[in-house]
Each structure stands twice: as C-alpha cells, then as structure tokens.
PDB file of C-alpha atoms in Angstrom:
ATOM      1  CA  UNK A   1      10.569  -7.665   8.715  1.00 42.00           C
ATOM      2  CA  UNK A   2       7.720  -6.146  10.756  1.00 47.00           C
ATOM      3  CA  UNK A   3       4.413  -7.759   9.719  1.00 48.00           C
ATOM      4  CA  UNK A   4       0.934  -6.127  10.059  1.00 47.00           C
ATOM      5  CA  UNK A   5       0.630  -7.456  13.609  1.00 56.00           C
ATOM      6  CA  UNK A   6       3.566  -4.440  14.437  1.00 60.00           C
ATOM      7  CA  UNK A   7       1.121  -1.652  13.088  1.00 64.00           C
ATOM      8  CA  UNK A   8      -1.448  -1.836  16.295  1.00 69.00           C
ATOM      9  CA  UNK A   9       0.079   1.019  18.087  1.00 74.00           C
ATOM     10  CA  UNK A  10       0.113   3.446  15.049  1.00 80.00           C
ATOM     11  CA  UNK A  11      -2.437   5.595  14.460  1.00 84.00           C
ATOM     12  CA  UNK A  12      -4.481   5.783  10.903  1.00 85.00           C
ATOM     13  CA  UNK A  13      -2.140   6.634   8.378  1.00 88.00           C
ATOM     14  CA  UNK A  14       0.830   5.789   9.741  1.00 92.00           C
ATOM     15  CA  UNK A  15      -0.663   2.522   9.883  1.00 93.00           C
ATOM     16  CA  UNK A  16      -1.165   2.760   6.334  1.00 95.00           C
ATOM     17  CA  UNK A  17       2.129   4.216   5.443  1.00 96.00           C
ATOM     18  CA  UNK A  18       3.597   1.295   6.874  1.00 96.00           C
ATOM     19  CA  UNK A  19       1.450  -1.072   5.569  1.00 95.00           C
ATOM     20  CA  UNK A  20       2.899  -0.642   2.452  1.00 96.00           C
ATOM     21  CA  UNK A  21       6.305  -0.291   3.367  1.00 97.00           C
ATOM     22  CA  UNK A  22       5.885  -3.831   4.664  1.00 95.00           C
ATOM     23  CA  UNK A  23       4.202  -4.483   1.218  1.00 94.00           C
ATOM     24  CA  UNK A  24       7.078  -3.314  -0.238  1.00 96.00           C
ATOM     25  CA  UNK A  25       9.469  -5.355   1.918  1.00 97.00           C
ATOM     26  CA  UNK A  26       7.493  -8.338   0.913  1.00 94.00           C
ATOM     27  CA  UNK A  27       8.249  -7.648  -2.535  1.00 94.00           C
ATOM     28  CA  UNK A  28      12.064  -7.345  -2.310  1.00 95.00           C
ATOM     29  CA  UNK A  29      12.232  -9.915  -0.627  1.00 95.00           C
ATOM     30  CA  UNK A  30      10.724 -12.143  -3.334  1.00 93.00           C
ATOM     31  CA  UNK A  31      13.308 -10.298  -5.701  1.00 94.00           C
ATOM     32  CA  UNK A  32      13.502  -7.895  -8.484  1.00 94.00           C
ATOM     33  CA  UNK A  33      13.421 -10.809 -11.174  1.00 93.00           C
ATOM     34  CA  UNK A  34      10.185 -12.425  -9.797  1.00 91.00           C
ATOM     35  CA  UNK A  35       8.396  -9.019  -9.438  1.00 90.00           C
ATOM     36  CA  UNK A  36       9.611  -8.117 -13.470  1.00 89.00           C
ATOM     37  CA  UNK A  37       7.978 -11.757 -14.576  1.00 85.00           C
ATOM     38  CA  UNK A  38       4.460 -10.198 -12.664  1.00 84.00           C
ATOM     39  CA  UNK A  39       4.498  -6.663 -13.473  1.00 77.00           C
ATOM     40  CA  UNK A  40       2.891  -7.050 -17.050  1.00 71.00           C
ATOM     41  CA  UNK A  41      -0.646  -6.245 -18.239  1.00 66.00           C
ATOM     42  CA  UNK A  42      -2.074  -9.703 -17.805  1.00 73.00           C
ATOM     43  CA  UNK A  43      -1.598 -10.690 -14.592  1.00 66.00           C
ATOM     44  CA  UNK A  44      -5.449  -9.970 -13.242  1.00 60.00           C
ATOM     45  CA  UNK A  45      -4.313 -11.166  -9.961  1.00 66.00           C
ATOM     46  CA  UNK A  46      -3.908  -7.565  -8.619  1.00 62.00           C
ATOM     47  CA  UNK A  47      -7.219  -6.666  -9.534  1.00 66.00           C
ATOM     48  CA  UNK A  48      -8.704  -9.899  -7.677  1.00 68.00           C
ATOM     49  CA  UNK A  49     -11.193  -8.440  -4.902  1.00 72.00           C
ATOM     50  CA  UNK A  50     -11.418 -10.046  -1.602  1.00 68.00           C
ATOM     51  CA  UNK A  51      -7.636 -10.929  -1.450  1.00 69.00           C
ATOM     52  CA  UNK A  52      -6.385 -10.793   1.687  1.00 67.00           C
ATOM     53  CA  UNK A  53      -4.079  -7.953   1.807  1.00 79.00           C
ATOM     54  CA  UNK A  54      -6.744  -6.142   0.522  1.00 87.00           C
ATOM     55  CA  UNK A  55      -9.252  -7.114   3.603  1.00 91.00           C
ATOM     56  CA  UNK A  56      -6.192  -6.014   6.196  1.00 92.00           C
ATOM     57  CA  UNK A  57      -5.590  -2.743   4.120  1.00 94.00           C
ATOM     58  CA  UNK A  58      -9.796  -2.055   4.026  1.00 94.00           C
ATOM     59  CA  UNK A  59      -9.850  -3.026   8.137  1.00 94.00           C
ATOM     60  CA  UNK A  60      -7.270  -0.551   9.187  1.00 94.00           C
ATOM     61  CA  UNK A  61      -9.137   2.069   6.242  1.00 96.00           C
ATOM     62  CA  UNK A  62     -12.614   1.247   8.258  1.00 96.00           C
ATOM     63  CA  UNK A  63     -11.310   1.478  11.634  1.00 94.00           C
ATOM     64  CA  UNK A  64      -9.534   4.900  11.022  1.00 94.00           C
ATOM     65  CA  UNK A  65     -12.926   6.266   9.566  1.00 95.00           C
ATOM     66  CA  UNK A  66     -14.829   5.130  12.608  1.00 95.00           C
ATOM     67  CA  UNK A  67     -11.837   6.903  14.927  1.00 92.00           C
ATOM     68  CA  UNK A  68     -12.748  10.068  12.902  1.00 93.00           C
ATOM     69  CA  UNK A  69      -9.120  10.442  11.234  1.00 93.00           C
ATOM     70  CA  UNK A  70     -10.136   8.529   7.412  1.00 95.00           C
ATOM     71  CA  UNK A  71     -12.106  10.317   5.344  1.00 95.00           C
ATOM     72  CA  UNK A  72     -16.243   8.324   4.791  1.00 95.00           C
ATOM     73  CA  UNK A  73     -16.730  10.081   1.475  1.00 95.00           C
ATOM     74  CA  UNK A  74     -15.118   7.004  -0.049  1.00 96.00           C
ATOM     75  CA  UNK A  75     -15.557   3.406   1.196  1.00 96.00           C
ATOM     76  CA  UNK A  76     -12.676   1.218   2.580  1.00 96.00           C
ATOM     77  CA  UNK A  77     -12.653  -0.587  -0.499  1.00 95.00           C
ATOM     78  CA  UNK A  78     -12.327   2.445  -3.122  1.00 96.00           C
ATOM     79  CA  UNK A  79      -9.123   3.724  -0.800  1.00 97.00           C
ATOM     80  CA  UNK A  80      -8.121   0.516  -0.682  1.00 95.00           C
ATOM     81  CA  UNK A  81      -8.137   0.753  -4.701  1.00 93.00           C
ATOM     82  CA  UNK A  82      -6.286   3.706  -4.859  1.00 95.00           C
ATOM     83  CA  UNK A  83      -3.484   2.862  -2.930  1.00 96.00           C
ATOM     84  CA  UNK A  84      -2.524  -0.459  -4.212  1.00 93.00           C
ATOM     85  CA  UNK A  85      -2.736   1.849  -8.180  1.00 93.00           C
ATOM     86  CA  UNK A  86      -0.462   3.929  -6.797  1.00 96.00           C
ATOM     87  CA  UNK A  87       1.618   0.955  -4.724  1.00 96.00           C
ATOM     88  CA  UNK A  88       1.776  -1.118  -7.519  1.00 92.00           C
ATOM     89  CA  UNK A  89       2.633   1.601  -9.267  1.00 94.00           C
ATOM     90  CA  UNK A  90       6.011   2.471  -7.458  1.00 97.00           C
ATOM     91  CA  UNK A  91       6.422  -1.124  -7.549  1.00 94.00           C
ATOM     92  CA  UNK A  92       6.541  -1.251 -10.834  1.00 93.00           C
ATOM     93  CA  UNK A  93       9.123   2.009 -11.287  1.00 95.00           C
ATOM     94  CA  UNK A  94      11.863   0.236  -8.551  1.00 96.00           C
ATOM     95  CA  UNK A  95      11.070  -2.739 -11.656  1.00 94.00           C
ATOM     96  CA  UNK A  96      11.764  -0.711 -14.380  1.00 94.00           C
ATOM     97  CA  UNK A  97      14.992   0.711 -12.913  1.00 96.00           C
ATOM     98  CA  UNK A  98      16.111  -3.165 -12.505  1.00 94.00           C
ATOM     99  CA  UNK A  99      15.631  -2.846  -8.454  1.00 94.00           C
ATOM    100  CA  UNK A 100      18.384   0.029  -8.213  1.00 95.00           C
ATOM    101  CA  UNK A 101      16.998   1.861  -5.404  1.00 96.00           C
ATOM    102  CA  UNK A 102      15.660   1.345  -1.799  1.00 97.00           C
ATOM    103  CA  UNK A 103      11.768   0.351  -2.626  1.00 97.00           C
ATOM    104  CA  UNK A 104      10.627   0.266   1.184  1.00 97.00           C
ATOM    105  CA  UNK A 105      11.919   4.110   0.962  1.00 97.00           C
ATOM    106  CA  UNK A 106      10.916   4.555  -1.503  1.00 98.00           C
ATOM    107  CA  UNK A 107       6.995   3.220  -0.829  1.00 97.00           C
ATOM    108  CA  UNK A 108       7.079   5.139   2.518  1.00 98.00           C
ATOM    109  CA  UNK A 109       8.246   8.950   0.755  1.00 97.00           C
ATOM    110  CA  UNK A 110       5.070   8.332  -1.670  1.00 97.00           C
ATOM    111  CA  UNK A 111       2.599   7.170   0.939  1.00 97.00           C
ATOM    112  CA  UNK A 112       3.443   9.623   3.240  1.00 96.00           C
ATOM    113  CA  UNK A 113       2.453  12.051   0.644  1.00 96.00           C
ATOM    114  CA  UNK A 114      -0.668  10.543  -0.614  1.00 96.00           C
ATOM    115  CA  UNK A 115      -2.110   9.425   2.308  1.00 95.00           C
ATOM    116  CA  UNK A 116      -2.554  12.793   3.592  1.00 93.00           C
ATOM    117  CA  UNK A 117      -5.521  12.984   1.303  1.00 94.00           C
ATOM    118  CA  UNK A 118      -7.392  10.574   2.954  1.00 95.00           C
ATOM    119  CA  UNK A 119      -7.051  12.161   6.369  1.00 91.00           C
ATOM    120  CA  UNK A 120      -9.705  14.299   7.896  1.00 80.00           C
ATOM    121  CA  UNK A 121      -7.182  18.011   8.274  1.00 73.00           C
ATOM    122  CA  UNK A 122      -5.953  17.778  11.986  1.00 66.00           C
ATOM    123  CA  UNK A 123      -7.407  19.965  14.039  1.00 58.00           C
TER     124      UNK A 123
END
C-alpha cells in the first residue's frame, strides 16, 4: 500500500485524489466489519480537529494554494472538511453494501470528480 510519503511527485489534486484512495485502502484493510461497528452517528472521532490525517490532508491543501493550483477562497481546513464529508461518505456506502465493491475505486472515481472544484481552471 502506497503511504502519503508516495504522493511527493504528484501535483495538487492528484495528490489529493490519492490521498484518499490510500485512505480508503487503510480502511479495507481494517475490514468491512470494523468499519460497520464505526460508521454510526456517535462516533465524534471523525469530527475531532487536529487529527493527524487531517494536518497531512490540510498541508498538501496549503501547499497547492501557495503553487497557485488550490483555490484560497476557502482555508485548508474547510477543504479539508469537505472532503473527509464526502470520503466518509463513500465510506460509508461500500458499508452499507456489506463491502461488495472495490472502495479504493471507488474513492478515486468520486475524488477525481470533486476535486476539480477546488482547482484554480487550468489555463
């Protein structure tokens, strides 16, 4: 499994994109059973600022906006926010369907989509 070491040579939001595909990784490997027992409305552990996945995912966000490629309207933090929602959110669909299809390809098809609104428009 590539960890977040392997994203150096990527730019922004591939970076990002990936992150989350390791993310997902991570969680399959822990198993569909042990992500059903955490996927319920009071675990406040995924809310918990200053974790630090969050602090890797917020570096890579602050970095891209200082290459120019991240959008500054929102801080680090409040992309940060929005992609673990949506993240968790997948997550929580490959636990509903009792793990039956690829999560990492899952996580990657829906990043690549959303991330795009984060992204100054190539020029």
């Amino acid at each position: 499994m590539k960890s977040h070491n392997s994203l150096q040579n990527m730019d922004s939001t591939e970076k990002l994109v990936q992150y989350f595909v390791i993310y997902a990784n991570y969680n399959v490997m822990i198993g569909i059973s042990t992500m059903k027992q955490l996927y319920h409305t009071n675990n406040h552990l995924f809310i918990k600022k200053g974790r630090g996945m969050q602090t890797v995912l917020e570096k890579i966000i602050f970095e891209g906006q200082m290459e120019g490629k991240i959008i500054t309207e929102l801080s680090p933090g409040e992309i940060t926010d929005h992609l673990f929602i949506a993240a968790r959110g997948v997550i929580y669909d490959w636990c509903l369907h009792d793990g039956d299809y690829n999560l990492s390809e899952k996580m990657q098809n829906y990043m690549n989509r959303l991330v795009v609104i984060f992204q100054y428009p190539k020029l």
